[in-house]
Coordinates of C-alpha atoms in Angstrom, one line a residue:
X1 CA -11.1 15.4 8.8
X2 CA -11.6 14.7 12.6
X3 CA -10.4 11.1 11.8
X4 CA -7.7 12.3 9.9
X5 CA -5.2 11.2 12.4
X6 CA -7.0 8.5 14.3
X7 CA -6.8 7.1 10.4
X8 CA -2.9 7.6 10.3
X9 CA -2.8 5.6 14.0
X10 CA -5.0 2.9 12.7
X11 CA -3.4 2.6 9.5
X12 CA 0.1 1.6 11.1
X13 CA -1.1 -0.2 13.6
X14 CA -3.2 -2.8 11.1
X15 CA -0.2 -2.7 8.6
X16 CA 1.4 -4.4 11.7
X17 CA -1.7 -7.1 11.9
X18 CA -1.4 -7.8 8.0
X19 CA 2.7 -8.1 8.9
X20 CA 2.1 -10.5 11.3
X21 CA 0.0 -12.6 9.2
X22 CA 2.9 -12.9 6.5
X23 CA 5.2 -14.0 9.1
X24 CA 3.1 -16.6 10.5
X25 CA 2.6 -18.4 7.1
X26 CA 6.2 -18.1 6.0
X27 CA 7.5 -21.3 7.0
X28 CA 4.7 -23.7 5.2
X29 CA 6.1 -21.9 1.8
X30 CA 9.9 -23.2 2.7
X31 CA 8.8 -26.7 4.0
X32 CA 11.8 -28.4 2.6
X33 CA 14.3 -25.9 2.3
X34 CA 14.4 -25.5 6.6
X35 CA 14.1 -29.0 7.0
X36 CA 17.3 -29.8 4.9
X37 CA 18.8 -27.1 6.5
X38 CA 18.7 -27.8 9.8
X39 CA 18.0 -31.1 8.9
X40 CA 14.9 -32.1 10.8
X41 CA 11.8 -34.1 10.4
X42 CA 8.1 -33.6 10.3
X43 CA 7.5 -34.1 14.1
X44 CA 10.4 -31.6 14.7
X45 CA 9.1 -29.3 12.0
X46 CA 5.4 -29.4 13.5
X47 CA 7.3 -28.3 17.0
X48 CA 9.0 -25.4 14.9
X49 CA 4.8 -24.6 13.2
X50 CA 3.6 -25.0 16.8
X51 CA 5.8 -22.6 18.5
X52 CA 4.4 -19.6 16.9
X53 CA 0.9 -20.2 18.5
X54 CA 2.2 -21.3 21.6
X55 CA 3.5 -17.8 22.4
X56 CA 0.8 -15.9 20.2
X57 CA -2.1 -17.9 22.8
X58 CA 0.4 -17.6 25.8
X59 CA 0.4 -13.9 25.2
X60 CA -3.2 -12.8 24.4
X61 CA -4.5 -11.9 28.1
X62 CA -0.9 -10.4 28.9
X63 CA -1.0 -7.8 25.8
X64 CA -4.3 -6.9 26.5
X65 CA -3.6 -5.7 29.7
X66 CA -0.1 -4.3 28.8
X67 CA -2.1 -2.3 26.0
X68 CA -4.6 -1.0 28.7
X69 CA -1.8 -0.1 31.0
X70 CA 1.0 1.3 29.1
X71 CA -1.3 2.1 25.7
X72 CA -0.4 0.7 21.9
X73 CA 2.1 3.3 21.2
X74 CA 4.9 1.8 23.3
X75 CA 3.1 -2.2 23.7
X76 CA 2.3 -2.2 19.7
X77 CA 6.2 -0.9 18.5
X78 CA 8.0 -3.2 21.4
X79 CA 5.7 -6.8 19.7
X80 CA 6.9 -5.2 16.2
X81 CA 10.6 -4.6 17.2
X82 CA 10.6 -8.2 18.8
X83 CA 8.8 -9.8 15.5
X84 CA 11.5 -8.3 13.9
X85 CA 14.8 -9.0 15.8
X86 CA 13.3 -12.7 16.3
X87 CA 13.2 -12.9 12.6
X88 CA 16.7 -12.0 12.4
X89 CA 17.5 -14.7 14.8
X90 CA 16.4 -17.3 12.8
X91 CA 17.8 -15.8 9.8
X92 CA 21.3 -16.0 11.1
X93 CA 21.1 -19.0 13.8
X94 CA 22.2 -22.7 13.2
X95 CA 21.3 -24.1 16.4
X96 CA 17.5 -25.8 16.3
X97 CA 16.7 -24.5 19.6
X98 CA 17.1 -20.3 18.7
X99 CA 15.1 -21.1 15.5
X100 CA 12.6 -22.3 18.1
X101 CA 13.1 -19.7 20.4
X102 CA 12.6 -17.4 17.5
X103 CA 9.4 -19.0 16.3
X104 CA 8.1 -18.5 19.8
X105 CA 9.4 -15.3 20.1
X106 CA 7.7 -14.2 16.4
X107 CA 4.1 -15.5 18.0
X108 CA 4.5 -14.2 21.0
X109 CA 5.0 -10.4 19.6
X110 CA 1.9 -10.8 16.6
X111 CA -0.2 -11.0 20.1
X112 CA -0.2 -7.2 19.8
X113 CA -1.5 -7.2 16.3
X114 CA -4.7 -7.3 16.0
X115 CA -5.4 -6.5 19.6
X116 CA -3.5 -3.3 19.2
X117 CA -5.4 -2.4 16.2
X118 CA -8.5 -3.1 18.4
X119 CA -6.9 -0.4 21.3
X120 CA -6.5 2.0 19.1
X121 CA -9.9 2.1 17.3
X122 CA -11.2 2.0 21.4
X123 CA -9.2 5.2 22.1
X124 CA -9.5 7.6 19.4
X125 CA -12.6 6.4 17.4
X126 CA -16.2 7.2 18.4
X127 CA -18.0 3.9 19.8
X128 CA -20.8 4.0 16.8
X129 CA -17.5 3.3 14.5
X130 CA -15.9 0.4 16.5
X131 CA -17.7 -2.7 15.1
X132 CA -17.1 -0.9 11.3
X133 CA -13.2 -0.6 12.0
X134 CA -12.6 -3.5 13.6
X135 CA -14.1 -5.5 10.7
X136 CA -12.0 -3.5 8.2
X137 CA -9.2 -4.4 10.6
X138 CA -9.7 -7.7 10.4
X139 CA -10.0 -7.9 6.3
X140 CA -7.0 -5.7 6.3
X141 CA -4.9 -8.3 7.6
X142 CA -6.2 -11.3 5.8
X143 CA -4.7 -9.2 3.1
X144 CA -1.1 -10.2 4.8
X145 CA -1.9 -13.6 4.7
X146 CA -3.4 -13.3 0.9
X147 CA 0.0 -11.9 -0.2
X148 CA 2.1 -13.8 1.8
X149 CA 1.1 -16.7 -0.2
X150 CA 1.6 -16.2 -3.8
X151 CA 4.1 -13.4 -4.5
X152 CA 6.4 -14.3 -1.1
X153 CA 6.3 -17.7 -2.4
X154 CA 7.8 -16.1 -6.0
X155 CA 10.4 -14.6 -4.4
X156 CA 11.2 -16.7 -1.9
X157 CA 11.5 -18.6 -5.9
X158 CA 13.6 -16.4 -7.6
X159 CA 15.9 -14.5 -4.4
X160 CA 15.9 -18.1 -1.5
X161 CA 14.3 -18.3 1.3
X162 CA 16.9 -16.8 3.4
X163 CA 16.8 -13.4 2.1
X164 CA 13.6 -12.9 1.7
X165 CA 13.6 -13.8 5.4
X166 CA 16.1 -10.6 5.8
X167 CA 13.5 -8.5 3.9
X168 CA 10.9 -9.3 6.1
X169 CA 13.0 -8.7 8.8
X170 CA 14.1 -5.4 7.6
X171 CA 10.5 -4.4 7.1
X172 CA 9.9 -5.2 10.0
X173 CA 12.3 -2.2 11.5
X174 CA 11.0 0.1 9.4
X175 CA 7.1 -0.7 10.6
X176 CA 8.6 -0.7 14.2
X177 CA 9.9 3.2 13.6
X178 CA 7.0 4.3 11.7
X179 CA 4.1 3.1 14.3
X180 CA 6.6 4.5 17.2
X181 CA 6.9 8.2 15.5
X182 CA 3.0 8.0 14.1
X183 CA 0.5 6.8 17.6
X184 CA -0.2 9.0 20.1
X185 CA 1.8 8.9 24.0
X186 CA -1.0 7.2 26.0
X187 CA -1.7 8.2 29.8
X188 CA -0.6 5.3 32.1
X189 CA -2.9 3.7 34.3
X190 CA -2.9 1.9 37.2
X191 CA -3.5 -2.5 36.6
X192 CA -6.2 -1.9 38.8
X193 CA -8.2 -5.0 36.7
X194 CA -6.0 -7.2 37.5
X195 CA -7.9 -9.3 40.4
X196 CA -11.2 -8.4 38.3
X197 CA -9.4 -10.6 35.1
X198 CA -8.4 -13.6 37.3
X199 CA -11.8 -13.8 39.3
X200 CA -13.0 -13.7 35.4
X201 CA -10.9 -16.3 34.6
X202 CA -11.9 -18.7 37.5
X203 CA -15.4 -18.3 36.9
X204 CA -15.0 -19.2 33.3
X205 CA -14.0 -22.7 34.1
X206 CA -16.7 -23.3 35.9
X207 CA -18.5 -22.9 32.8
X208 CA -19.2 -26.0 30.8
X209 CA -21.1 -24.8 28.4
X210 CA -18.1 -22.1 27.5
X211 CA -15.7 -25.2 28.2
X212 CA -17.2 -27.3 25.2
X213 CA -17.4 -23.9 23.5
X214 CA -13.1 -23.9 23.2
X215 CA -13.1 -27.0 22.7
X216 CA -15.1 -27.5 19.9
X217 CA -13.4 -24.3 18.5
X218 CA -9.9 -26.2 18.9
X219 CA -10.9 -28.7 16.4
X220 CA -12.7 -26.8 13.9
X221 CA -9.8 -24.7 13.7
X222 CA -7.4 -27.3 11.7
X223 CA -8.7 -25.9 8.3
X224 CA -7.0 -22.6 8.9
X225 CA -4.1 -23.8 11.4
X226 CA -3.1 -26.9 10.6
X227 CA -3.6 -26.9 6.4
X228 CA -3.8 -23.4 5.3
X229 CA -0.7 -21.8 7.9
X230 CA 1.8 -24.4 7.6
X231 CA 1.0 -27.9 5.5
X232 CA -1.4 -26.8 2.6
X233 CA 1.2 -25.8 -0.1
X234 CA 3.8 -29.3 0.4
X235 CA 0.5 -31.2 0.2
X236 CA -1.0 -29.7 -2.7
X237 CA 3.0 -29.7 -4.1
X238 CA 3.6 -33.4 -3.3
X239 CA 0.2 -34.7 -4.1
X240 CA -1.0 -32.7 -7.3
X241 CA 2.6 -32.0 -8.5
X242 CA 1.8 -27.9 -8.7
X243 CA 4.7 -25.5 -8.2
X244 CA 5.2 -23.7 -5.1
X245 CA 3.7 -20.4 -6.6
X246 CA 0.3 -22.2 -7.4
X247 CA 0.0 -24.3 -4.6
X248 CA 0.7 -21.6 -2.6
X249 CA -2.1 -19.6 -4.5
X250 CA -4.4 -22.2 -3.8
X251 CA -4.0 -22.2 0.0
X252 CA -3.9 -18.4 0.0
X253 CA -7.8 -18.6 -1.3
X254 CA -8.9 -20.0 2.1
X255 CA -7.9 -16.4 3.5
X256 CA -9.5 -15.1 0.9
X257 CA -12.8 -16.7 1.5
X258 CA -12.3 -15.1 5.2
X259 CA -12.7 -11.8 3.6
X260 CA -15.8 -12.1 3.1
X261 CA -17.0 -15.3 5.6
X262 CA -17.3 -13.0 8.6
X263 CA -20.2 -10.9 7.3
X264 CA -22.2 -13.7 5.2
X265 CA -22.3 -15.7 8.3
X266 CA -23.5 -13.4 10.5
X267 CA -25.8 -12.3 8.8
X268 CA -27.4 -15.5 7.7
X269 CA -27.5 -16.8 11.7
X270 CA -29.0 -13.7 12.7
X271 CA -31.6 -14.1 10.5
X272 CA -32.1 -17.4 11.1
X273 CA -31.7 -17.1 14.4
X274 CA -29.7 -20.3 14.5
X275 CA -26.3 -19.1 15.2
X276 CA -25.8 -22.6 17.1
X277 CA -26.8 -24.7 14.1
X278 CA -24.7 -22.3 11.6
X279 CA -21.7 -22.9 13.5
X280 CA -22.5 -26.9 13.8
X281 CA -23.0 -27.0 9.9
X282 CA -19.7 -24.5 9.0
X283 CA -17.7 -27.7 10.8
X284 CA -19.5 -30.7 9.2
X285 CA -19.2 -28.7 5.5
X286 CA -15.2 -28.2 6.3
X287 CA -15.1 -32.0 7.4
X288 CA -17.1 -33.1 4.1
X289 CA -14.9 -30.6 1.7
X290 CA -11.3 -31.8 3.0
X291 CA -12.3 -35.0 3.0
X292 CA -13.2 -35.0 -0.8
X293 CA -9.7 -33.5 -1.4
X294 CA -8.0 -35.9 0.7
X295 CA -9.1 -38.8 -0.3
X296 CA -9.6 -37.6 -4.5
X297 CA -6.1 -39.3 -4.7
X298 CA -4.7 -36.0 -6.3
X299 CA -7.7 -36.0 -9.2
X300 CA -9.2 -32.3 -8.6
X301 CA -8.8 -30.0 -11.4
X302 CA -6.6 -26.6 -10.1
X303 CA -10.1 -24.5 -10.4
X304 CA -12.1 -26.8 -8.3
X305 CA -9.5 -27.0 -5.5
X306 CA -9.1 -23.1 -5.7
X307 CA -13.1 -23.0 -4.9
X308 CA -13.3 -25.3 -2.5
X309 CA -10.8 -23.7 -0.5
X310 CA -12.3 -20.5 -1.2
X311 CA -15.7 -22.0 0.4
X312 CA -13.9 -23.5 3.3
X313 CA -12.4 -19.9 4.2
X314 CA -16.0 -18.8 4.3
X315 CA -16.6 -21.4 6.9
X316 CA -13.8 -20.9 8.7
X317 CA -15.0 -17.5 10.1
X318 CA -17.6 -19.6 12.2
X319 CA -14.9 -18.4 15.0
X320 CA -16.5 -14.9 14.5
X321 CA -20.0 -16.6 16.0
X322 CA -18.5 -18.5 18.6
X323 CA -16.8 -15.6 19.6
X324 CA -20.3 -13.7 19.8
X325 CA -22.1 -16.8 21.5
X326 CA -19.6 -16.7 24.3
X327 CA -20.0 -13.4 24.6
X328 CA -23.8 -13.1 24.7
X329 CA -23.8 -16.2 27.6
X330 CA -21.6 -14.7 30.1
X331 CA -21.8 -11.3 32.2
X332 CA -21.2 -8.2 30.7
X333 CA -17.8 -7.7 32.7
X334 CA -16.7 -11.4 31.6
X335 CA -17.0 -10.7 27.7
X336 CA -13.7 -9.2 27.2
X337 CA -11.7 -11.9 29.2
X338 CA -14.2 -14.7 27.6
X339 CA -13.1 -13.6 23.9
X340 CA -9.5 -13.7 24.9
X341 CA -9.9 -17.1 26.5
X342 CA -11.8 -18.2 23.6
X343 CA -9.3 -17.1 21.1
X344 CA -6.5 -18.5 23.1
X345 CA -8.1 -21.9 22.9
X346 CA -8.2 -21.0 19.3
X347 CA -4.7 -20.6 18.6
X348 CA -3.6 -23.6 20.9
X349 CA -5.2 -25.4 18.4
X350 CA -2.3 -25.1 15.7
X351 CA 0.1 -26.2 18.3
X352 CA -2.1 -29.2 18.3
X353 CA -2.3 -30.1 14.5
X354 CA 1.1 -28.9 13.9
X355 CA 2.6 -31.4 16.4
X356 CA -0.1 -34.1 15.3
X357 CA 0.0 -34.0 11.5
X358 CA 4.1 -34.1 12.1
X359 CA 4.5 -37.0 14.3
X360 CA 1.9 -38.9 11.8
X361 CA 3.6 -37.8 8.9
X362 CA 6.9 -39.5 10.3
X363 CA 5.0 -42.2 11.6
X364 CA 3.7 -43.0 7.8
X365 CA 7.1 -42.5 6.0
X366 CA 7.9 -44.9 3.5
X367 CA 11.8 -44.3 3.6
X368 CA 11.9 -41.6 0.7
X369 CA 14.6 -38.9 0.7
X370 CA 15.4 -35.7 -1.4
X371 CA 19.2 -35.3 -0.6
X372 CA 18.8 -35.0 3.2
X373 CA 15.2 -34.0 3.9
X374 CA 12.1 -36.6 4.4
X375 CA 10.0 -37.1 1.5
X376 CA 6.2 -38.1 2.4
X377 CA 4.0 -40.3 0.0
X378 CA 0.3 -39.4 -0.8
X379 CA -0.7 -42.5 1.8
X380 CA 1.4 -40.5 4.8
X381 CA -0.2 -37.0 3.6
X382 CA -3.8 -38.4 3.5
X383 CA -3.6 -40.0 7.3
X384 CA -2.1 -37.2 8.9
X385 CA -3.8 -34.7 7.5
X386 CA -7.3 -36.7 7.5
X387 CA -7.1 -35.5 11.0
X388 CA -8.2 -32.2 10.3
X389 CA -11.5 -33.4 8.2
X390 CA -12.3 -36.2 11.2
X391 CA -11.7 -32.8 13.7
X392 CA -13.7 -30.6 11.9
X393 CA -16.4 -33.5 11.8
X394 CA -16.2 -33.5 15.6
X395 CA -16.5 -30.6 16.6
X396 CA -19.4 -29.5 14.3
X397 CA -21.2 -32.5 15.7
X398 CA -21.1 -31.4 19.1
X399 CA -22.1 -28.0 18.4
X400 CA -25.3 -29.5 16.4
X401 CA -26.3 -30.9 20.1
X402 CA -25.3 -28.2 22.2
X403 CA -27.8 -26.7 23.9
X404 CA -28.0 -22.6 24.1
X405 CA -27.8 -22.3 27.8
X406 CA -26.7 -19.6 29.7
X407 CA -23.2 -19.7 31.1
X408 CA -24.5 -17.0 33.7
X409 CA -27.0 -19.4 35.4
X410 CA -24.2 -22.2 35.4
X411 CA -22.1 -20.1 37.2
X412 CA -25.0 -19.1 40.1
X413 CA -26.3 -22.9 40.1
X414 CA -22.7 -23.6 41.5

């Protein structure tokens, strides 16, 4: 009974975390429609997809500071409102520049999803429940990505993508109100932590081990942020001749796999005392699985593709291992900023892959169109999305040879 009110508060913040996943994957469900409406090519569309990640990554540390300063009630509700209003801007505008701005603002507001739920857990739950509640938060949030695939794609097929966008924005306004009414007021504190945050950030850039880990993390994020979030549905529709609901169901298998991947990888790496090797293996296996899919020329069965993407989802939870390594090799006072930095670079990987894939699709375009929208061949998709397994394999190989070293020792050595 003692935890009824905290659970109530946690529930609405975690619903927002799931809601931001729906917004995150939405553009991947209507690539052709958006390109037709705004008369853009794959390069421009890649920029649109990447704007979410610029906003999300750029606001990680500021949102963390604002949550400490003003508490989750004000910050999470404001961020949810920003997301909702930005969706309406996307719906109403005819300007491509404003579409890009709306996507950036959606990403910036979404940064409070996981951070806000984590802050609620830290404030109103006992520390012994922190790990369990964070795990539940992560799993619940992934349901937004799963249900943002097949169900939303069916709604788009039935009602049109713009009407569905309007519905999503309206749900966001309702959720904003529920968050504002359900969360307790937070006693305002002072920004005494800002100088220490800035000092820790400067120190991180003197630790080669942390920087290399961040770079590998960026390279290995392609299967999730490059494929599952945006380009996977259009690839499967084009190469495997799937309908949109079936294609979105296959890509959502990655998020389904992530529901169980974190605990599995953490348990195995702990038992084998091989967290670096497990992280490397994840990158290498993701590269192999994607290479098999891309070079199969559309001959894999539906069940095989779903199974492969489910396995990829489990392997995508290497991020849990990266965050664990990062937190373990720095001083205690630097752990939060280290995890925030690694997550920031991780999200920037989405911008990197979306931009690169869009540019390569246009480079290998053979001139085929559907109305005013460009159609990309299997040849173009293979070369453009082929960057995903190459980068994942490279990131895994670097991790394989990364020696276990205390970042604090690197700092003292300087």
